[in-house]
Coordinates of C-alpha atoms in Angstrom, one line a residue:
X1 CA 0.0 0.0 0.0
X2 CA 1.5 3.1 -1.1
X3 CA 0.5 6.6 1.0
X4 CA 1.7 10.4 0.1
X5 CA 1.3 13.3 2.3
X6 CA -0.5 15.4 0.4
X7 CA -1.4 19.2 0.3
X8 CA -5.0 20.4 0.6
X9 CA -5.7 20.4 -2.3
X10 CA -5.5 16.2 -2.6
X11 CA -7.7 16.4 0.7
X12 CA -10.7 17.0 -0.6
X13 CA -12.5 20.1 -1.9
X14 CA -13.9 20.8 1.6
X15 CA -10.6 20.5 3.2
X16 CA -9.4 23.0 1.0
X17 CA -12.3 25.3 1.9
X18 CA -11.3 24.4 5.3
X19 CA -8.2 25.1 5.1
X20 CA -6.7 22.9 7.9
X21 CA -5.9 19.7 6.6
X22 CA -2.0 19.5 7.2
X23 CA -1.3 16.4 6.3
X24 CA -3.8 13.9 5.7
X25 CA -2.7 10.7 3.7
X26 CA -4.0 10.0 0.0
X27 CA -3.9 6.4 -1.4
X28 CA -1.8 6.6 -4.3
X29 CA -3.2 3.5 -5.9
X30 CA -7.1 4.5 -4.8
X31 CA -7.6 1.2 -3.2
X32 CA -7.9 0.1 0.5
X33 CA -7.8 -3.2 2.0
X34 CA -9.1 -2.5 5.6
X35 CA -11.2 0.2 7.1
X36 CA -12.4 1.0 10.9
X37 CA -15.8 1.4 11.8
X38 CA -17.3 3.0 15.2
X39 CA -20.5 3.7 16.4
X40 CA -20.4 6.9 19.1
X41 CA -22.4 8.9 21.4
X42 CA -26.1 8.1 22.2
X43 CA -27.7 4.7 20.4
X44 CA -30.3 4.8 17.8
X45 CA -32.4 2.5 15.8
X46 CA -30.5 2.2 12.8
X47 CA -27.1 2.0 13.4
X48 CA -26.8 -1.8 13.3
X49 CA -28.6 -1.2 9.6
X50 CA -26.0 1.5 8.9
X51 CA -23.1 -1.0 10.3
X52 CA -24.3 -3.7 8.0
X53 CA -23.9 -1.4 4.8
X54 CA -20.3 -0.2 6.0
X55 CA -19.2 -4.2 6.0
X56 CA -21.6 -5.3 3.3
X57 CA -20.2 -2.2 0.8
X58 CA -16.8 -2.8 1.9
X59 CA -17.1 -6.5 1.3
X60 CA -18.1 -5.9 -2.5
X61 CA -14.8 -3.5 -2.9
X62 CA -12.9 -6.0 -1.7
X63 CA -11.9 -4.2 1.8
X64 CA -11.8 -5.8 5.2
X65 CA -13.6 -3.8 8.0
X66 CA -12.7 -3.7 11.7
X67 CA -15.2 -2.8 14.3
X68 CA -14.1 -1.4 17.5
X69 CA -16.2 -1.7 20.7
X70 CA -17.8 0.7 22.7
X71 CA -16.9 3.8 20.0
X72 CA -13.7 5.9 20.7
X73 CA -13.0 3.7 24.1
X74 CA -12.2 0.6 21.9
X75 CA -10.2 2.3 19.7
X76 CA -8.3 3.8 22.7
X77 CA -8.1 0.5 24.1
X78 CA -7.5 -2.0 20.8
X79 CA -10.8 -3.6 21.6
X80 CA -12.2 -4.8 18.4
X81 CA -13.5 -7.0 16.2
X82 CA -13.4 -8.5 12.4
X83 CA -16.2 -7.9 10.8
X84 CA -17.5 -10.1 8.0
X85 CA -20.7 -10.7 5.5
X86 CA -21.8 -13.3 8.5
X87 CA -21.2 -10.9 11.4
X88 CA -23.8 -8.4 10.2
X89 CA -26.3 -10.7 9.2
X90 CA -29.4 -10.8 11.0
X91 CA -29.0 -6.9 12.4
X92 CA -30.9 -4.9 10.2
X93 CA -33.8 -4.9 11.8
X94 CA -32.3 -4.7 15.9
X95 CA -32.1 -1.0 17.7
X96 CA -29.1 -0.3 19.3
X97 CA -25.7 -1.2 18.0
X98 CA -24.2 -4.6 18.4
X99 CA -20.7 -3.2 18.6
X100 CA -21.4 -0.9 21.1
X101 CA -21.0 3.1 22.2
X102 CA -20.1 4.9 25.2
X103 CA -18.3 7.8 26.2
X104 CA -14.7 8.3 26.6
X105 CA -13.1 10.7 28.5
X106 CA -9.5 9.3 27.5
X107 CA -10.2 10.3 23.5
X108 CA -11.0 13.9 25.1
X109 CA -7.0 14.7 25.9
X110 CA -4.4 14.6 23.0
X111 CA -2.9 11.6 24.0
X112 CA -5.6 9.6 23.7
X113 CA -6.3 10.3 20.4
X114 CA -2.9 9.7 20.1
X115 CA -2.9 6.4 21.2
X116 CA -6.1 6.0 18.9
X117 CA -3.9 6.7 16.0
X118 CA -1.1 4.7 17.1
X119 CA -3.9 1.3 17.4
X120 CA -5.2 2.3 14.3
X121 CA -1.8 2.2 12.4
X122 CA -0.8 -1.2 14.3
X123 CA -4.1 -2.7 12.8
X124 CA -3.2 -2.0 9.3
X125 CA -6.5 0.4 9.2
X126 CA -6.5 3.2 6.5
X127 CA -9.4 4.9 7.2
X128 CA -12.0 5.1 10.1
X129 CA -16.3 5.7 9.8
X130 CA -17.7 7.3 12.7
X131 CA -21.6 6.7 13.1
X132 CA -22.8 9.3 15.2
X133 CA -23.7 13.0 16.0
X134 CA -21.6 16.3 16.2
X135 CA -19.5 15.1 19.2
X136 CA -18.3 11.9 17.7
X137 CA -17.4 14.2 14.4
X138 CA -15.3 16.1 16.2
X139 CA -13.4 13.5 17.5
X140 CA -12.9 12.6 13.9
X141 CA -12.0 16.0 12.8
X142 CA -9.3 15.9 15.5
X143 CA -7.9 12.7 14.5
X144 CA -7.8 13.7 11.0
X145 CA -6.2 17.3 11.8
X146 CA -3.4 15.6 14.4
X147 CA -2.2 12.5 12.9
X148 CA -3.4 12.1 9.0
X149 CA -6.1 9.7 9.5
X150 CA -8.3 9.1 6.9
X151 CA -12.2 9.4 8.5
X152 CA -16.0 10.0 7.0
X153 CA -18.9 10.6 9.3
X154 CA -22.4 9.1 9.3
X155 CA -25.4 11.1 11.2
X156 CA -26.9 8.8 13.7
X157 CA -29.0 10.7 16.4
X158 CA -32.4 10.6 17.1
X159 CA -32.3 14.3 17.9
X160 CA -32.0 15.1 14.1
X161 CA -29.9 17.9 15.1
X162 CA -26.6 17.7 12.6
X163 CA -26.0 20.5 10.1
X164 CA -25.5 19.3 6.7
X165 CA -28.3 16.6 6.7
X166 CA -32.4 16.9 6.0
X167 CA -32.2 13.3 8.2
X168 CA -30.3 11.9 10.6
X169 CA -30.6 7.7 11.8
X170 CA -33.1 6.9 14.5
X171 CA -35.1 9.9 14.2
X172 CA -37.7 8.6 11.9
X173 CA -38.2 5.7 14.4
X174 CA -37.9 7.9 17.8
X175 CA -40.9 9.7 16.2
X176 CA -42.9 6.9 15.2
X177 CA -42.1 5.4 18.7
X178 CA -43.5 8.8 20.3
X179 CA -46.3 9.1 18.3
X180 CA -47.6 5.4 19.2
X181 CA -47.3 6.5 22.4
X182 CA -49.2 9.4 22.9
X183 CA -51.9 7.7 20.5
X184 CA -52.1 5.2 23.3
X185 CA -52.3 7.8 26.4
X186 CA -55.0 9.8 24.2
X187 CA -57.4 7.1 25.1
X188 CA -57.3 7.6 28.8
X189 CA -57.3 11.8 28.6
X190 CA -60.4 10.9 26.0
X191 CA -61.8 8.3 28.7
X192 CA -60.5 10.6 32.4
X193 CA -60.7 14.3 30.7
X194 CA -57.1 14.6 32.3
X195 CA -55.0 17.0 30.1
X196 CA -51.4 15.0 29.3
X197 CA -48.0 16.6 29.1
X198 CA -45.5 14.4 27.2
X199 CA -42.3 14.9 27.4
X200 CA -39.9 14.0 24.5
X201 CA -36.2 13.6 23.6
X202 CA -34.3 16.6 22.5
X203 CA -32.6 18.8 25.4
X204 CA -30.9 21.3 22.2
X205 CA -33.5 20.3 19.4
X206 CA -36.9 20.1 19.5
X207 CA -37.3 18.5 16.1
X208 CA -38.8 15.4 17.8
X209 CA -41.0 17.2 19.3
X210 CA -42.2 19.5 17.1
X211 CA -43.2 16.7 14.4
X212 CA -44.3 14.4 16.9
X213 CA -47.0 16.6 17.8
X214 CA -48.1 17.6 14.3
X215 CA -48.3 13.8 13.6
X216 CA -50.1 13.0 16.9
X217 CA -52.8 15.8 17.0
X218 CA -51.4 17.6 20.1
X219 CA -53.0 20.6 21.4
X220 CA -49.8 21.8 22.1
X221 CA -46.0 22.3 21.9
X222 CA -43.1 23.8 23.5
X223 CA -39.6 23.3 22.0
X224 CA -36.5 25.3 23.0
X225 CA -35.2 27.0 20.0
X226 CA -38.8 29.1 20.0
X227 CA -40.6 29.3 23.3
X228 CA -44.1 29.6 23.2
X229 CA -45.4 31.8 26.0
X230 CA -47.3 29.7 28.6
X231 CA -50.2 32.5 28.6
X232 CA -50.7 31.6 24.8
X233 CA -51.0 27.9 26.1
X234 CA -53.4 28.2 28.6
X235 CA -55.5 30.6 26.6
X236 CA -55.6 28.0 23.5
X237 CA -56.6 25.7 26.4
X238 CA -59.4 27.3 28.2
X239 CA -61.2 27.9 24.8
X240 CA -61.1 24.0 23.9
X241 CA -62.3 23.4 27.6
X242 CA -65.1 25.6 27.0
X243 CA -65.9 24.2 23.1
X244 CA -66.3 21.0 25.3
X245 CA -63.2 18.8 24.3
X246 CA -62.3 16.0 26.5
X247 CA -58.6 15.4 25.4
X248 CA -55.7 17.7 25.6
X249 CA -51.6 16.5 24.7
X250 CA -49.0 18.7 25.3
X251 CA -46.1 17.9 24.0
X252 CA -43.0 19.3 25.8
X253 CA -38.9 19.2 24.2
X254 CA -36.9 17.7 27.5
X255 CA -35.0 21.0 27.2
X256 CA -37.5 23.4 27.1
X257 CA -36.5 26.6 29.0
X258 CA -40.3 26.5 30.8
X259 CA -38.7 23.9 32.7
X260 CA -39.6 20.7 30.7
X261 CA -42.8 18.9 30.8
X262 CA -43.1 18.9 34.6
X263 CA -42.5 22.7 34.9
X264 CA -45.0 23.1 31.8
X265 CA -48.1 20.8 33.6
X266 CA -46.9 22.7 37.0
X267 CA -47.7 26.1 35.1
X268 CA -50.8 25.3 32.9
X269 CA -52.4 23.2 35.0
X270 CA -52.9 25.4 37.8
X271 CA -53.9 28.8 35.8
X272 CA -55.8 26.5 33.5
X273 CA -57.9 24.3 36.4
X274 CA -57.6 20.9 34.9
X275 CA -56.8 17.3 36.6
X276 CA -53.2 16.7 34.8
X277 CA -50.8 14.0 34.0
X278 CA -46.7 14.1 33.1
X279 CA -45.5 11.0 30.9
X280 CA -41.5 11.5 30.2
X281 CA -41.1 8.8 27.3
X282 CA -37.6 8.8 27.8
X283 CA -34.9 6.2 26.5
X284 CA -37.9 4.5 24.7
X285 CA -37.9 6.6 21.8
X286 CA -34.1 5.3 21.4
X287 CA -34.8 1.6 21.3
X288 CA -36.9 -0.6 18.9
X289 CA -36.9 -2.5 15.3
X290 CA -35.9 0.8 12.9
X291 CA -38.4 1.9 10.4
X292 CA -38.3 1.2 6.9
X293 CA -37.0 4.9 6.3
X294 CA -34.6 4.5 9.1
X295 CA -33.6 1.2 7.1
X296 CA -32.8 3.0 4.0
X297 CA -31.5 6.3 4.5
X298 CA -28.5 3.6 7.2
X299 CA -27.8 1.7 3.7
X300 CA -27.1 5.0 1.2
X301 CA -24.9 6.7 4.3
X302 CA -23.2 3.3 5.1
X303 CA -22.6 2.8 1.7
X304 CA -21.5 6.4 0.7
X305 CA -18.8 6.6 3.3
X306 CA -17.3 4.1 1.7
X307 CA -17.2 4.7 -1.3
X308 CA -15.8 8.4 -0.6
X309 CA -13.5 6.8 1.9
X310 CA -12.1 4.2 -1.3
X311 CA -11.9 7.0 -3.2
X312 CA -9.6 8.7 -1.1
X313 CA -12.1 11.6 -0.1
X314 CA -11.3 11.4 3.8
X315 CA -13.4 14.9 6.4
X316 CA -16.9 13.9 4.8
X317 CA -20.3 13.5 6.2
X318 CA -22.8 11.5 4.0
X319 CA -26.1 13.1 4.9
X320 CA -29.6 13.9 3.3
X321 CA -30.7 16.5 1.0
X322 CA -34.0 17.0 -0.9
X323 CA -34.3 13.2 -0.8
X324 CA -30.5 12.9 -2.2
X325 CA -27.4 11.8 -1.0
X326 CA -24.6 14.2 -0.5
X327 CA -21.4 14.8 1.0
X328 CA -20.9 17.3 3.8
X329 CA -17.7 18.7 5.3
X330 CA -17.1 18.1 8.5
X331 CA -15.4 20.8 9.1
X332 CA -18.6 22.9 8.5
X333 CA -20.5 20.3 10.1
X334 CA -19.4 20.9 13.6
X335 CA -18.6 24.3 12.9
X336 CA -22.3 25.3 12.0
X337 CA -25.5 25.1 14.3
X338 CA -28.5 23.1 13.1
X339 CA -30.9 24.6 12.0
X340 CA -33.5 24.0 14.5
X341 CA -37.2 22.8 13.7
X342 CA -39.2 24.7 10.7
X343 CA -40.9 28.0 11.9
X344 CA -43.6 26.8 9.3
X345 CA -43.8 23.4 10.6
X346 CA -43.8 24.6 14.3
X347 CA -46.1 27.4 13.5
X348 CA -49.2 24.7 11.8
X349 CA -48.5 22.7 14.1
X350 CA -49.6 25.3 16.9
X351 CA -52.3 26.5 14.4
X352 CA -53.9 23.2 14.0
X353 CA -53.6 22.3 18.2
X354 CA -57.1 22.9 19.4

């Protein structure tokens, strides 16, 4: 295997917008015969799906794939696995990931991703996919910028927070997984007359809940990027009391600044008079079999990252556009907030609350 440090401009046409690539190695040849995978930061249905495409894709090139445990802690550590046709058979339609993800503190300091570099090079690895969200890209921004290493990123977070990306995996089945639920409690505020507040996923992004309660019906929702005032709440809410409706869901962002679903039933119930309830839904919405969508969008990131990776395009997210996929650069990526839920979206879905 022959490798060149190479300038910039060899990087990548997003490195050399970036502008910080010093020295990240090109195969000469355009081939690879083994890649990394990881899976990092918070699970989400999907990931095995996407994990399966990374080995299956590879497989059909011709490259070997390594899978290392428990995301950045097994590559700090050397604890991984070979990964084969067999080993991912069977996982498309499991939550989680079977390889594993945790936090790790050790990858957080330079010599840890040192020694990441270091296990990586002992392995024979020429380039790494990291399946996760903005943390786990930065990680592999930082071992691209410090040591050369080859990486492409794949959004997996139910939050659906990433820049760069219409979609990320697991948020298509966090949503379905929420909705079923509150169509479930709606039968006992239909049956008690007790007004629900449900509180969802999302402490920095209330995408989840702001399509959540479109698709469910709620009479309400609070998410943090644009704070409905609780006046405007308890208003809409004393004029459906007094139309005569039975059933009333609030749906609530975990990070809403009102003080998250609890705070919000505290609030309306009292100025509002009604008997309430507070479900927090929790790590639910996280597990589960993915949906097909989930399913799909895992197979054209899995397989674009590598493809861009054997084509010696290294700092690239493969994300979701207008239905197509793209590339991102990481380095905008991380450097670039989401763009929070759609003030059209949010706004019918207040509009049609009643």
């Amino acid at each position: 295997m022959l490798w060149r440090w190479g300038d910039p401009a060899k990087c990548g046409e997003a490195q050399a917008r970036g502008g910080f690539v010093r020295h990240a190695r090109i195969v000469l040849n355009g081939m690879m015969d083994r890649i990394g995978v990881l899976t990092s930061g918070g699970d989400g249905p999907g990931m095995n799906a996407a994990l399966r495409a990374v080995v299956r894709s590879a497989s059909s090139r011709g490259i070997e794939v390594l899978g290392y445990r428990n995301g950045y802690q097994g590559l700090v550590d050397g604890d991984r696995l070979e990964l084969d046709d067999r080993a991912v058979g069977g996982r498309i339609q499991r939550g989680g990931t079977f390889i594993g993800t945790s936090r790790c503190p050790a990858f957080l300091e330079r010599e840890g991703r040192a020694r990441a570099a270091r296990q990586l090079e002992d392995d024979g690895v020429e380039g790494l996919i990291v399946i996760g969200g903005d943390g786990s890209f930065r990680g592999a921004l930082a071992l691209m910028e410090e040591h050369g290493t080859l990486v492409c990123g794949v959004p997996g977070t139910i939050d659906n927070d990433v820049w760069g990306t219409d979609e990320t995996i697991g948020f298509d089945t966090a949503l379905n997984t929420a909705v079923e639920a509150i169509d479930k409690i709606r039968d006992t505020s239909e049956a008690t007359g007790t007004t629900f507040f449900v509180e969802v996923m999302g402490r920095g992004s209330g995408a989840l809940a702001m399509y959540t309660a479109l698709a469910a019906g709620a009479a309400g929702v609070l998410v943090p990027e644009e704070h409905e005032e609780i006046s405007a709440l308890v208003a809409r809410l004393k004029r459906s009391f007094a139309e005569g409706k039975r059933s009333h869901i609030i749906v609530v962002a975990e990070g809403d600044e009102a003080g998250g679903a609890f705070g919000v039933a505290e609030q309306v119930g009292k100025a509002v008079g009604c008997p309430y309830r507070v479900t927090i839904l929790g790590h639910i919405q996280r597990g589960g079999n993915p949906t097909a969508r989930d399913r799909i969008i895992a197979a054209l990131m899995g397989d674009g990252a590598v493809r861009a990776l054997a084509e010696g395009r290294t700092g690239q997210m493969l994300g979701m556009r207008s239905g197509r996929l793209v590339e991102a650069p990481l380095v905008e990526v991380v450097a670039n907030a989401h763009a929070g839920p759609r003030l059209d979206v949010l706004h019918l879905a207040q509009m049609l609350a009643g």
